[in-house]
Coordinates of N, CA and C in Angstrom, one line a residue:
M1 N -81.0 -213.4 -82.5 CA -80.5 -212.0 -82.1 C -80.7 -211.8 -80.7
K2 N -79.7 -211.1 -80.1 CA -79.8 -210.8 -78.6 C -80.2 -209.4 -78.4
L3 N -80.9 -209.2 -77.2 CA -81.3 -207.9 -76.8 C -80.4 -207.5 -75.6
Q4 N -79.8 -206.3 -75.8 CA -79.0 -205.7 -74.7 C -79.7 -204.4 -74.3
V5 N -79.9 -204.4 -72.9 CA -80.6 -203.2 -72.4 C -79.6 -202.3 -71.6
A6 N -79.5 -201.1 -72.1 CA -78.6 -200.2 -71.4 C -79.2 -199.4 -70.3
I7 N -78.6 -199.4 -69.1 CA -79.1 -198.7 -68.0 C -78.2 -197.6 -67.7
D8 N -78.7 -196.3 -67.6 CA -77.8 -195.2 -67.5 C -78.5 -194.0 -66.9
R9 N -77.7 -193.1 -66.3 CA -78.2 -191.9 -65.7 C -79.4 -192.1 -64.8
V10 N -79.2 -193.1 -63.9 CA -80.2 -193.3 -62.8 C -79.4 -193.5 -61.5
S11 N -80.1 -193.6 -60.4 CA -79.4 -193.8 -59.1 C -79.0 -195.3 -59.1
L12 N -78.1 -195.5 -58.2 CA -77.5 -196.9 -58.0 C -78.7 -197.9 -57.6
A13 N -79.5 -197.4 -56.7 CA -80.7 -198.3 -56.3 C -81.6 -198.6 -57.5
A14 N -81.8 -197.6 -58.3 CA -82.7 -197.8 -59.5 C -82.0 -198.7 -60.5
A15 N -80.7 -198.6 -60.7 CA -80.0 -199.5 -61.6 C -80.1 -200.9 -61.1
I16 N -79.9 -201.1 -59.8 CA -80.0 -202.5 -59.3 C -81.4 -203.1 -59.5
D17 N -82.4 -202.2 -59.3 CA -83.8 -202.7 -59.5 C -84.1 -203.0 -60.9
L18 N -83.6 -202.1 -61.8 CA -83.8 -202.4 -63.3 C -83.1 -203.6 -63.7
A19 N -81.9 -203.8 -63.3 CA -81.1 -205.0 -63.7 C -81.8 -206.2 -63.2
T20 N -82.3 -206.2 -62.0 CA -82.9 -207.4 -61.4 C -84.2 -207.7 -62.2
S21 N -85.0 -206.7 -62.4 CA -86.3 -206.9 -63.1 C -86.2 -207.3 -64.5
L22 N -85.1 -206.9 -65.2 CA -84.9 -207.2 -66.6 C -84.1 -208.5 -66.8
D23 N -83.6 -209.1 -65.7 CA -82.8 -210.3 -65.8 C -83.6 -211.4 -66.6
G24 N -83.0 -212.0 -67.6 CA -83.7 -213.0 -68.4 C -84.5 -212.5 -69.5
I25 N -85.0 -211.2 -69.4 CA -85.7 -210.6 -70.5 C -84.6 -210.1 -71.5
A26 N -83.6 -209.4 -70.9 CA -82.5 -208.9 -71.7 C -81.4 -210.0 -71.7
D27 N -80.8 -210.3 -72.9 CA -79.7 -211.3 -72.9 C -78.5 -210.7 -72.2
V28 N -78.4 -209.3 -72.4 CA -77.3 -208.6 -71.8 C -77.8 -207.4 -71.1
I29 N -77.4 -207.2 -69.8 CA -77.7 -206.0 -69.1 C -76.4 -205.1 -69.2
E30 N -76.6 -203.9 -69.7 CA -75.5 -203.0 -69.8 C -75.5 -201.9 -68.7
L31 N -74.5 -201.7 -68.0 CA -74.3 -200.6 -67.1 C -73.6 -199.5 -67.9
G32 N -74.3 -198.5 -68.2 CA -73.8 -197.5 -69.1 C -72.6 -196.7 -68.5
T33 N -72.0 -195.9 -69.4 CA -70.8 -195.2 -69.1 C -71.0 -194.2 -67.9
S34 N -72.1 -193.5 -68.0 CA -72.4 -192.5 -67.0 C -72.6 -193.2 -65.6
L35 N -73.2 -194.3 -65.6 CA -73.4 -195.1 -64.4 C -72.1 -195.5 -63.8
V36 N -71.2 -196.0 -64.7 CA -69.8 -196.4 -64.3 C -69.1 -195.2 -63.7
K37 N -69.2 -194.1 -64.3 CA -68.5 -192.9 -63.9 C -69.1 -192.4 -62.6
D38 N -70.4 -192.4 -62.4 CA -71.1 -191.9 -61.2 C -70.7 -192.8 -60.0
Y39 N -70.7 -194.1 -60.2 CA -70.6 -194.9 -59.0 C -69.3 -195.8 -58.9
G40 N -68.7 -196.0 -60.1 CA -67.4 -196.8 -60.1 C -67.6 -198.3 -60.0
L41 N -66.5 -199.0 -60.4 CA -66.6 -200.4 -60.5 C -66.9 -201.1 -59.1
I42 N -66.3 -200.6 -58.1 CA -66.5 -201.2 -56.8 C -67.9 -201.2 -56.4
A43 N -68.6 -200.0 -56.6 CA -70.0 -199.9 -56.2 C -70.9 -200.8 -57.1
L44 N -70.5 -201.1 -58.3 CA -71.3 -201.8 -59.2 C -71.0 -203.3 -59.2
Q45 N -70.0 -203.7 -58.6 CA -69.5 -205.1 -58.7 C -70.5 -206.2 -58.2
D46 N -71.4 -205.8 -57.3 CA -72.3 -206.8 -56.8 C -73.6 -207.0 -57.6
I47 N -73.7 -206.2 -58.7 CA -74.9 -206.3 -59.5 C -74.9 -207.7 -60.2
K48 N -73.8 -208.2 -60.6 CA -73.7 -209.5 -61.3 C -74.4 -210.6 -60.4
A49 N -74.2 -210.5 -59.1 CA -74.8 -211.5 -58.2 C -76.3 -211.5 -58.2
T50 N -76.9 -210.4 -58.7 CA -78.4 -210.3 -58.7 C -78.9 -210.9 -60.0
L51 N -78.0 -211.2 -61.0 CA -78.5 -211.7 -62.3 C -78.3 -213.3 -62.4
Q52 N -79.4 -213.9 -62.7 CA -79.4 -215.4 -62.9 C -79.2 -215.8 -64.3
K53 N -79.6 -215.0 -65.3 CA -79.7 -215.4 -66.7 C -78.9 -214.4 -67.6
S54 N -79.0 -213.2 -67.3 CA -78.4 -212.2 -68.2 C -76.9 -212.0 -68.0
A55 N -76.2 -211.8 -69.1 CA -74.8 -211.4 -69.0 C -74.7 -209.9 -68.6
L56 N -73.5 -209.5 -68.1 CA -73.4 -208.2 -67.6 C -72.3 -207.5 -68.4
L57 N -72.6 -206.3 -69.0 CA -71.6 -205.5 -69.7 C -71.5 -204.2 -69.0
M58 N -70.2 -203.8 -68.8 CA -69.9 -202.5 -68.2 C -69.3 -201.7 -69.3
D59 N -69.9 -200.6 -69.6 CA -69.5 -199.7 -70.7 C -68.4 -198.7 -70.3
V60 N -67.2 -199.3 -70.1 CA -66.1 -198.5 -69.5 C -65.5 -197.6 -70.6
K61 N -65.7 -197.9 -71.8 CA -65.1 -197.1 -72.9 C -63.6 -196.8 -72.8
T62 N -62.9 -197.8 -72.5 CA -61.4 -197.7 -72.3 C -60.8 -197.1 -73.6
I63 N -59.8 -196.2 -73.4 CA -59.1 -195.7 -74.5 C -57.6 -195.6 -74.2
D64 N -57.2 -195.9 -73.0 CA -55.8 -196.0 -72.6 C -55.8 -196.8 -71.3
E65 N -54.6 -197.1 -70.8 CA -54.4 -197.9 -69.6 C -55.3 -199.2 -69.7
G66 N -55.2 -199.8 -70.9 CA -56.2 -200.9 -71.2 C -56.1 -202.1 -70.3
V67 N -54.9 -202.6 -70.0 CA -54.7 -203.8 -69.2 C -55.3 -203.5 -67.8
Y68 N -55.0 -202.4 -67.2 CA -55.4 -202.1 -65.8 C -57.0 -202.0 -65.8
E69 N -57.6 -201.2 -66.7 CA -59.0 -201.0 -66.7 C -59.7 -202.3 -67.0
F70 N -59.2 -203.2 -67.9 CA -59.9 -204.4 -68.2 C -59.8 -205.4 -67.1
E71 N -58.6 -205.5 -66.5 CA -58.4 -206.4 -65.3 C -59.4 -206.0 -64.2
K72 N -59.5 -204.7 -63.9 CA -60.3 -204.2 -62.9 C -61.8 -204.5 -63.2
G73 N -62.1 -204.3 -64.5 CA -63.5 -204.5 -64.9 C -64.0 -205.9 -64.8
Y74 N -63.1 -206.8 -65.2 CA -63.4 -208.2 -65.0 C -63.5 -208.7 -63.6
E75 N -62.6 -208.1 -62.8 CA -62.6 -208.3 -61.3 C -63.9 -207.9 -60.7
A76 N -64.5 -206.8 -61.3 CA -65.8 -206.3 -60.8 C -67.0 -207.1 -61.4
N77 N -66.7 -208.3 -62.0 CA -67.7 -209.2 -62.4 C -68.4 -209.0 -63.7
A78 N -67.8 -208.1 -64.5 CA -68.3 -207.9 -65.9 C -68.0 -209.1 -66.7
D79 N -69.0 -209.4 -67.6 CA -68.8 -210.5 -68.6 C -68.2 -209.9 -69.9
I80 N -68.6 -208.6 -70.1 CA -68.2 -207.9 -71.3 C -67.7 -206.5 -71.0
L81 N -66.6 -206.0 -71.5 CA -66.2 -204.7 -71.3 C -66.0 -204.0 -72.7
T82 N -66.0 -202.7 -72.7 CA -65.9 -202.0 -74.0 C -64.6 -201.2 -74.1
V83 N -64.1 -201.1 -75.3 CA -62.9 -200.3 -75.6 C -63.2 -199.5 -76.8
M84 N -62.7 -198.3 -76.9 CA -62.9 -197.5 -78.1 C -62.0 -197.9 -79.2
G85 N -62.7 -198.1 -80.4 CA -61.9 -198.5 -81.5 C -60.8 -197.5 -81.9
A86 N -61.0 -196.2 -81.6 CA -60.1 -195.2 -81.9 C -58.8 -195.2 -81.0
S87 N -58.8 -196.2 -80.0 CA -57.6 -196.3 -79.2 C -56.4 -196.7 -80.0
D88 N -55.2 -196.5 -79.4 CA -54.0 -197.0 -80.0 C -54.1 -198.5 -80.2
L89 N -53.6 -199.0 -81.3 CA -53.7 -200.4 -81.6 C -53.1 -201.3 -80.5
A90 N -52.1 -200.7 -79.9 CA -51.4 -201.5 -78.8 C -52.4 -201.6 -77.6
T91 N -53.2 -200.6 -77.4 CA -54.3 -200.8 -76.3 C -55.3 -201.8 -76.7
L92 N -55.7 -201.8 -77.9 CA -56.7 -202.8 -78.4 C -56.2 -204.2 -78.3
K93 N -54.9 -204.4 -78.7 CA -54.3 -205.7 -78.6 C -54.2 -206.1 -77.1
A94 N -53.9 -205.2 -76.2 CA -53.7 -205.5 -74.8 C -55.0 -205.9 -74.2
V95 N -56.1 -205.2 -74.4 CA -57.4 -205.5 -73.8 C -57.9 -206.8 -74.4
Y96 N -57.7 -207.0 -75.7 CA -58.2 -208.3 -76.3 C -57.5 -209.5 -75.7
E97 N -56.2 -209.3 -75.4 CA -55.5 -210.4 -74.8 C -56.0 -210.7 -73.3
V98 N -56.3 -209.6 -72.6 CA -56.8 -209.8 -71.3 C -58.2 -210.5 -71.3
A99 N -59.0 -210.1 -72.3 CA -60.3 -210.7 -72.4 C -60.2 -212.2 -72.8
Q100 N -59.3 -212.5 -73.7 CA -59.0 -213.9 -74.1 C -58.6 -214.8 -72.9
K101 N -57.6 -214.2 -72.1 CA -57.1 -215.0 -71.0 C -58.2 -215.2 -69.9
A102 N -59.1 -214.2 -69.7 CA -60.1 -214.3 -68.7 C -61.4 -215.0 -69.2
H103 N -61.3 -215.4 -70.5 CA -62.5 -216.1 -71.1 C -63.7 -215.2 -71.0
K104 N -63.5 -213.9 -71.3 CA -64.6 -212.9 -71.3 C -64.6 -212.3 -72.7
Q105 N -65.5 -211.4 -72.8 CA -65.7 -210.7 -74.1 C -65.4 -209.3 -74.1
V106 N -65.0 -208.8 -75.3 CA -64.7 -207.3 -75.5 C -65.6 -206.8 -76.6
L107 N -66.2 -205.6 -76.4 CA -66.9 -204.9 -77.4 C -66.1 -203.7 -77.9
I108 N -65.8 -203.7 -79.2 CA -65.0 -202.5 -79.7 C -66.0 -201.5 -80.2
D109 N -66.0 -200.3 -79.6 CA -67.0 -199.3 -79.9 C -66.4 -198.5 -81.1
L110 N -67.1 -198.5 -82.2 CA -66.7 -197.9 -83.4 C -67.2 -196.4 -83.6
L111 N -67.5 -195.8 -82.5 CA -68.0 -194.4 -82.6 C -67.1 -193.5 -83.4
N112 N -67.7 -192.8 -84.4 CA -66.9 -191.8 -85.2 C -65.7 -192.4 -86.0
M113 N -65.8 -193.7 -86.3 CA -64.7 -194.3 -87.0 C -65.1 -194.5 -88.5
D114 N -64.2 -194.3 -89.4 CA -64.5 -194.6 -90.8 C -63.9 -195.9 -91.2
E115 N -64.2 -196.3 -92.4 CA -63.9 -197.7 -92.9 C -62.4 -197.9 -92.9
A116 N -61.6 -196.9 -93.2 CA -60.1 -197.1 -93.2 C -59.6 -197.3 -91.8
D117 N -60.3 -196.7 -90.8 CA -59.8 -196.8 -89.4 C -60.2 -198.2 -88.9
I118 N -61.3 -198.8 -89.4 CA -61.8 -200.1 -88.9 C -61.0 -201.2 -89.5
E119 N -60.5 -201.1 -90.7 CA -59.8 -202.2 -91.4 C -58.7 -202.9 -90.5
P120 N -57.8 -202.1 -89.8 CA -56.8 -202.8 -89.0 C -57.4 -203.6 -87.8
L121 N -58.6 -203.4 -87.5 CA -59.2 -204.1 -86.3 C -59.8 -205.5 -86.6
L122 N -59.7 -205.8 -87.9 CA -60.2 -207.1 -88.3 C -59.5 -208.3 -87.7
I123 N -58.3 -208.0 -87.2 CA -57.5 -209.1 -86.5 C -58.2 -209.6 -85.3
F124 N -59.1 -208.8 -84.7 CA -59.7 -209.2 -83.4 C -61.0 -210.0 -83.7
E125 N -60.8 -211.3 -84.1 CA -61.9 -212.1 -84.7 C -63.0 -212.4 -83.7
D126 N -62.7 -212.5 -82.4 CA -63.7 -212.8 -81.4 C -64.4 -211.6 -80.8
A127 N -63.9 -210.4 -81.2 CA -64.5 -209.2 -80.6 C -65.9 -209.0 -81.1
I128 N -66.7 -208.3 -80.3 CA -68.0 -207.7 -80.8 C -67.7 -206.3 -81.3
F129 N -68.1 -206.1 -82.5 CA -67.9 -204.7 -83.1 C -69.2 -203.9 -83.0
G130 N -69.1 -202.8 -82.3 CA -70.3 -202.0 -81.9 C -70.5 -200.8 -82.8
L131 N -71.5 -200.8 -83.7 CA -71.9 -199.6 -84.4 C -72.6 -198.7 -83.5
H132 N -72.2 -197.5 -83.3 CA -72.7 -196.6 -82.3 C -73.0 -195.2 -82.8
H133 N -74.2 -194.9 -82.8 CA -74.6 -193.5 -83.2 C -74.5 -192.6 -81.9
S134 N -73.8 -191.5 -82.1 CA -73.6 -190.6 -80.9 C -74.9 -190.2 -80.3
H135 N -74.9 -190.2 -79.0 CA -76.0 -189.7 -78.2 C -76.2 -188.2 -78.4
D136 N -75.1 -187.5 -78.7 CA -75.1 -186.1 -78.8 C -75.5 -185.6 -80.3
S137 N -75.5 -186.6 -81.2 CA -75.8 -186.2 -82.6 C -77.2 -185.9 -82.8
A138 N -77.5 -184.9 -83.6 CA -78.9 -184.5 -83.9 C -79.3 -185.2 -85.2
N139 N -78.4 -186.0 -85.9 CA -78.7 -186.6 -87.1 C -79.6 -187.9 -86.9
A140 N -80.4 -188.2 -87.8 CA -81.2 -189.4 -87.7 C -80.3 -190.6 -88.0
F141 N -80.7 -191.8 -87.4 CA -79.8 -193.0 -87.5 C -80.7 -194.1 -88.0
D142 N -80.3 -194.7 -89.1 CA -80.9 -195.9 -89.7 C -80.1 -197.1 -89.2
A143 N -80.5 -197.7 -88.1 CA -79.7 -198.8 -87.6 C -79.6 -200.0 -88.5
A144 N -80.7 -200.4 -89.1 CA -80.7 -201.5 -90.0 C -79.9 -201.3 -91.2
G145 N -80.1 -200.1 -91.8 CA -79.3 -199.7 -93.0 C -77.8 -199.7 -92.7
S146 N -77.5 -199.1 -91.6 CA -76.0 -199.1 -91.2 C -75.4 -200.4 -91.0
V147 N -76.2 -201.3 -90.4 CA -75.7 -202.7 -90.3 C -75.5 -203.4 -91.6
K148 N -76.5 -203.2 -92.5 CA -76.3 -203.8 -93.8 C -75.1 -203.3 -94.5
H149 N -74.9 -202.0 -94.5 CA -73.7 -201.5 -95.2 C -72.4 -202.0 -94.6
F150 N -72.4 -202.0 -93.2 CA -71.2 -202.4 -92.5 C -70.9 -203.9 -92.9
H151 N -71.9 -204.7 -93.0 CA -71.7 -206.1 -93.3 C -71.2 -206.3 -94.7
E152 N -71.7 -205.4 -95.6 CA -71.2 -205.5 -97.0 C -69.7 -205.1 -97.1
V153 N -69.3 -204.2 -96.3 CA -67.9 -203.7 -96.4 C -67.0 -204.7 -95.6
F154 N -67.5 -205.2 -94.5 CA -66.7 -206.1 -93.6 C -67.4 -207.4 -93.4
P155 N -67.5 -208.2 -94.5 CA -68.2 -209.5 -94.4 C -67.6 -210.5 -93.4
S156 N -66.3 -210.3 -93.1 CA -65.7 -211.3 -92.2 C -66.0 -211.1 -90.7
I157 N -66.6 -209.9 -90.4 CA -66.9 -209.7 -89.0 C -68.2 -210.4 -88.6
Q158 N -68.1 -211.3 -87.6 CA -69.2 -212.1 -87.3 C -70.1 -211.6 -86.2
H159 N -69.5 -210.8 -85.3 CA -70.2 -210.3 -84.1 C -70.5 -208.8 -84.2
I160 N -71.7 -208.4 -84.5 CA -72.0 -207.0 -84.7 C -73.1 -206.6 -83.7
A161 N -72.9 -205.5 -83.0 CA -73.9 -204.9 -82.1 C -74.2 -203.5 -82.6
V162 N -75.4 -203.0 -82.4 CA -75.7 -201.7 -82.9 C -76.5 -201.0 -81.8
A163 N -76.1 -199.7 -81.6 CA -76.8 -198.8 -80.6 C -77.0 -197.4 -81.1
G164 N -78.0 -196.8 -80.5 CA -78.2 -195.4 -80.9 C -79.6 -195.0 -81.1
G165 N -80.4 -194.8 -80.0 CA -81.8 -194.5 -80.2 C -82.7 -195.5 -80.9
I166 N -82.4 -196.8 -80.7 CA -83.1 -197.8 -81.4 C -84.5 -198.0 -80.8
D167 N -85.5 -198.0 -81.7 CA -86.8 -198.2 -81.3 C -87.3 -199.5 -81.8
L168 N -88.6 -199.8 -81.5 CA -89.2 -201.1 -81.8 C -89.2 -201.4 -83.3
E169 N -89.4 -200.4 -84.1 CA -89.4 -200.6 -85.6 C -88.0 -201.0 -86.1
Q170 N -87.0 -200.3 -85.5 CA -85.6 -200.6 -85.9 C -85.3 -202.1 -85.5
V171 N -85.7 -202.5 -84.3 CA -85.4 -203.8 -83.8 C -86.1 -204.9 -84.8
Q172 N -87.3 -204.6 -85.2 CA -88.0 -205.5 -86.1 C -87.2 -205.6 -87.4
K173 N -86.7 -204.5 -87.9 CA -86.0 -204.5 -89.2 C -84.6 -205.3 -89.0
L174 N -84.0 -205.0 -87.9 CA -82.7 -205.7 -87.6 C -82.9 -207.2 -87.5
S175 N -84.0 -207.6 -86.8 CA -84.3 -209.0 -86.6 C -84.6 -209.7 -88.0
A176 N -85.3 -209.0 -88.8 CA -85.7 -209.6 -90.1 C -84.5 -209.7 -91.0
D177 N -83.5 -208.8 -90.9 CA -82.3 -208.9 -91.7 C -81.4 -210.0 -91.2
G178 N -81.3 -210.3 -89.9 CA -80.6 -211.4 -89.4 C -79.1 -211.2 -89.5
I179 N -78.6 -209.9 -89.5 CA -77.2 -209.7 -89.6 C -76.6 -209.3 -88.3
A180 N -77.2 -208.4 -87.6 CA -76.6 -208.0 -86.3 C -76.8 -209.1 -85.3
E181 N -75.9 -209.2 -84.4 CA -76.0 -210.2 -83.3 C -76.7 -209.6 -82.1
V182 N -76.5 -208.3 -81.9 CA -77.0 -207.7 -80.7 C -77.7 -206.3 -81.0
A183 N -78.9 -206.1 -80.5 CA -79.5 -204.8 -80.6 C -79.5 -204.2 -79.2
I184 N -78.9 -203.0 -79.1 CA -78.7 -202.3 -77.9 C -79.8 -201.2 -77.7
V185 N -80.7 -201.4 -76.7 CA -81.8 -200.5 -76.5 C -81.6 -199.9 -75.1
G186 N -81.7 -198.5 -75.1 CA -81.6 -197.8 -73.8 C -82.9 -197.3 -73.3
G187 N -83.2 -196.0 -73.5 CA -84.3 -195.4 -72.9 C -85.6 -196.0 -73.3
K188 N -85.8 -196.6 -74.4 CA -87.1 -197.1 -74.9 C -87.5 -198.3 -73.9
I189 N -86.5 -198.9 -73.2 CA -86.9 -199.9 -72.3 C -86.6 -199.4 -70.8
A190 N -85.4 -199.0 -70.5 CA -85.0 -198.7 -69.2 C -85.7 -197.4 -68.7
G191 N -86.1 -196.5 -69.7 CA -86.8 -195.3 -69.3 C -88.3 -195.3 -69.5
A192 N -88.8 -196.5 -69.8 CA -90.2 -196.7 -70.0 C -91.0 -196.7 -68.7
D193 N -92.3 -196.3 -68.7 CA -93.1 -196.4 -67.5 C -93.1 -197.8 -66.9
D194 N -93.1 -198.8 -67.8 CA -93.1 -200.2 -67.3 C -91.9 -200.9 -68.1
P195 N -90.7 -200.8 -67.6 CA -89.5 -201.4 -68.3 C -89.7 -202.9 -68.6
V196 N -90.3 -203.6 -67.7 CA -90.5 -205.1 -67.9 C -91.4 -205.3 -69.1
A197 N -92.5 -204.6 -69.1 CA -93.4 -204.8 -70.3 C -92.7 -204.3 -71.6
A198 N -92.0 -203.2 -71.5 CA -91.3 -202.8 -72.7 C -90.2 -203.8 -73.1
G199 N -89.5 -204.3 -72.2 CA -88.5 -205.3 -72.5 C -89.0 -206.5 -73.1
K200 N -90.2 -207.0 -72.6 CA -90.8 -208.1 -73.2 C -91.3 -207.8 -74.6
Q201 N -91.8 -206.6 -74.9 CA -92.2 -206.2 -76.2 C -91.1 -206.3 -77.2
F202 N -89.9 -205.7 -76.8 CA -88.8 -205.7 -77.7 C -88.2 -207.1 -77.9
K203 N -88.2 -207.9 -76.8 CA -87.8 -209.3 -76.9 C -88.6 -210.1 -77.9
G204 N -89.9 -209.8 -77.8 CA -90.9 -210.5 -78.7 C -90.6 -210.1 -80.1
A205 N -90.1 -208.9 -80.4 CA -89.9 -208.5 -81.7 C -88.7 -209.2 -82.3
L206 N -87.9 -209.8 -81.5 CA -86.7 -210.5 -82.0 C -87.0 -212.0 -82.4

């Protein structure tokens, strides 16, 4: 199981420091949507050069203009880009093709999608499917339980990532179940007093 650390709502200098310090601890360093919106792809494109071991995901949350946004995202040195599953199917097909041609990855964000909406997306066999609990939601989120249910409904999906307030206990459960491919952790690592120590603790739980 991989650990993805989401960096968000910090200064550009802090993002660079966090990415560099967590390189190799996190399998994937995520530059969150707010960070992308605050500074843009051009300002963030050099972060990849600071990473020796971790892959770089830019959470662009594309929902339209897919080809343009994905081409620009990969040009900015992202290894993985995100697209909203609620996008038009034509957009999803377009970004998937861009990713395939670039030999990069795409994560389909399933935020607020039901099972009927997800069914048509099963054609994207190489995509990472991201179960995503809304940051704005006040409801509790059982990450491990959600992954189990998702896998039961969609057993053909091989690449599952899960995000949304995930703590150490949830990571331990996810690891024990062995279903999810990626656990996405944000503030519990990036917002910790000692992000490196927190990252190592989470990594050890995997």
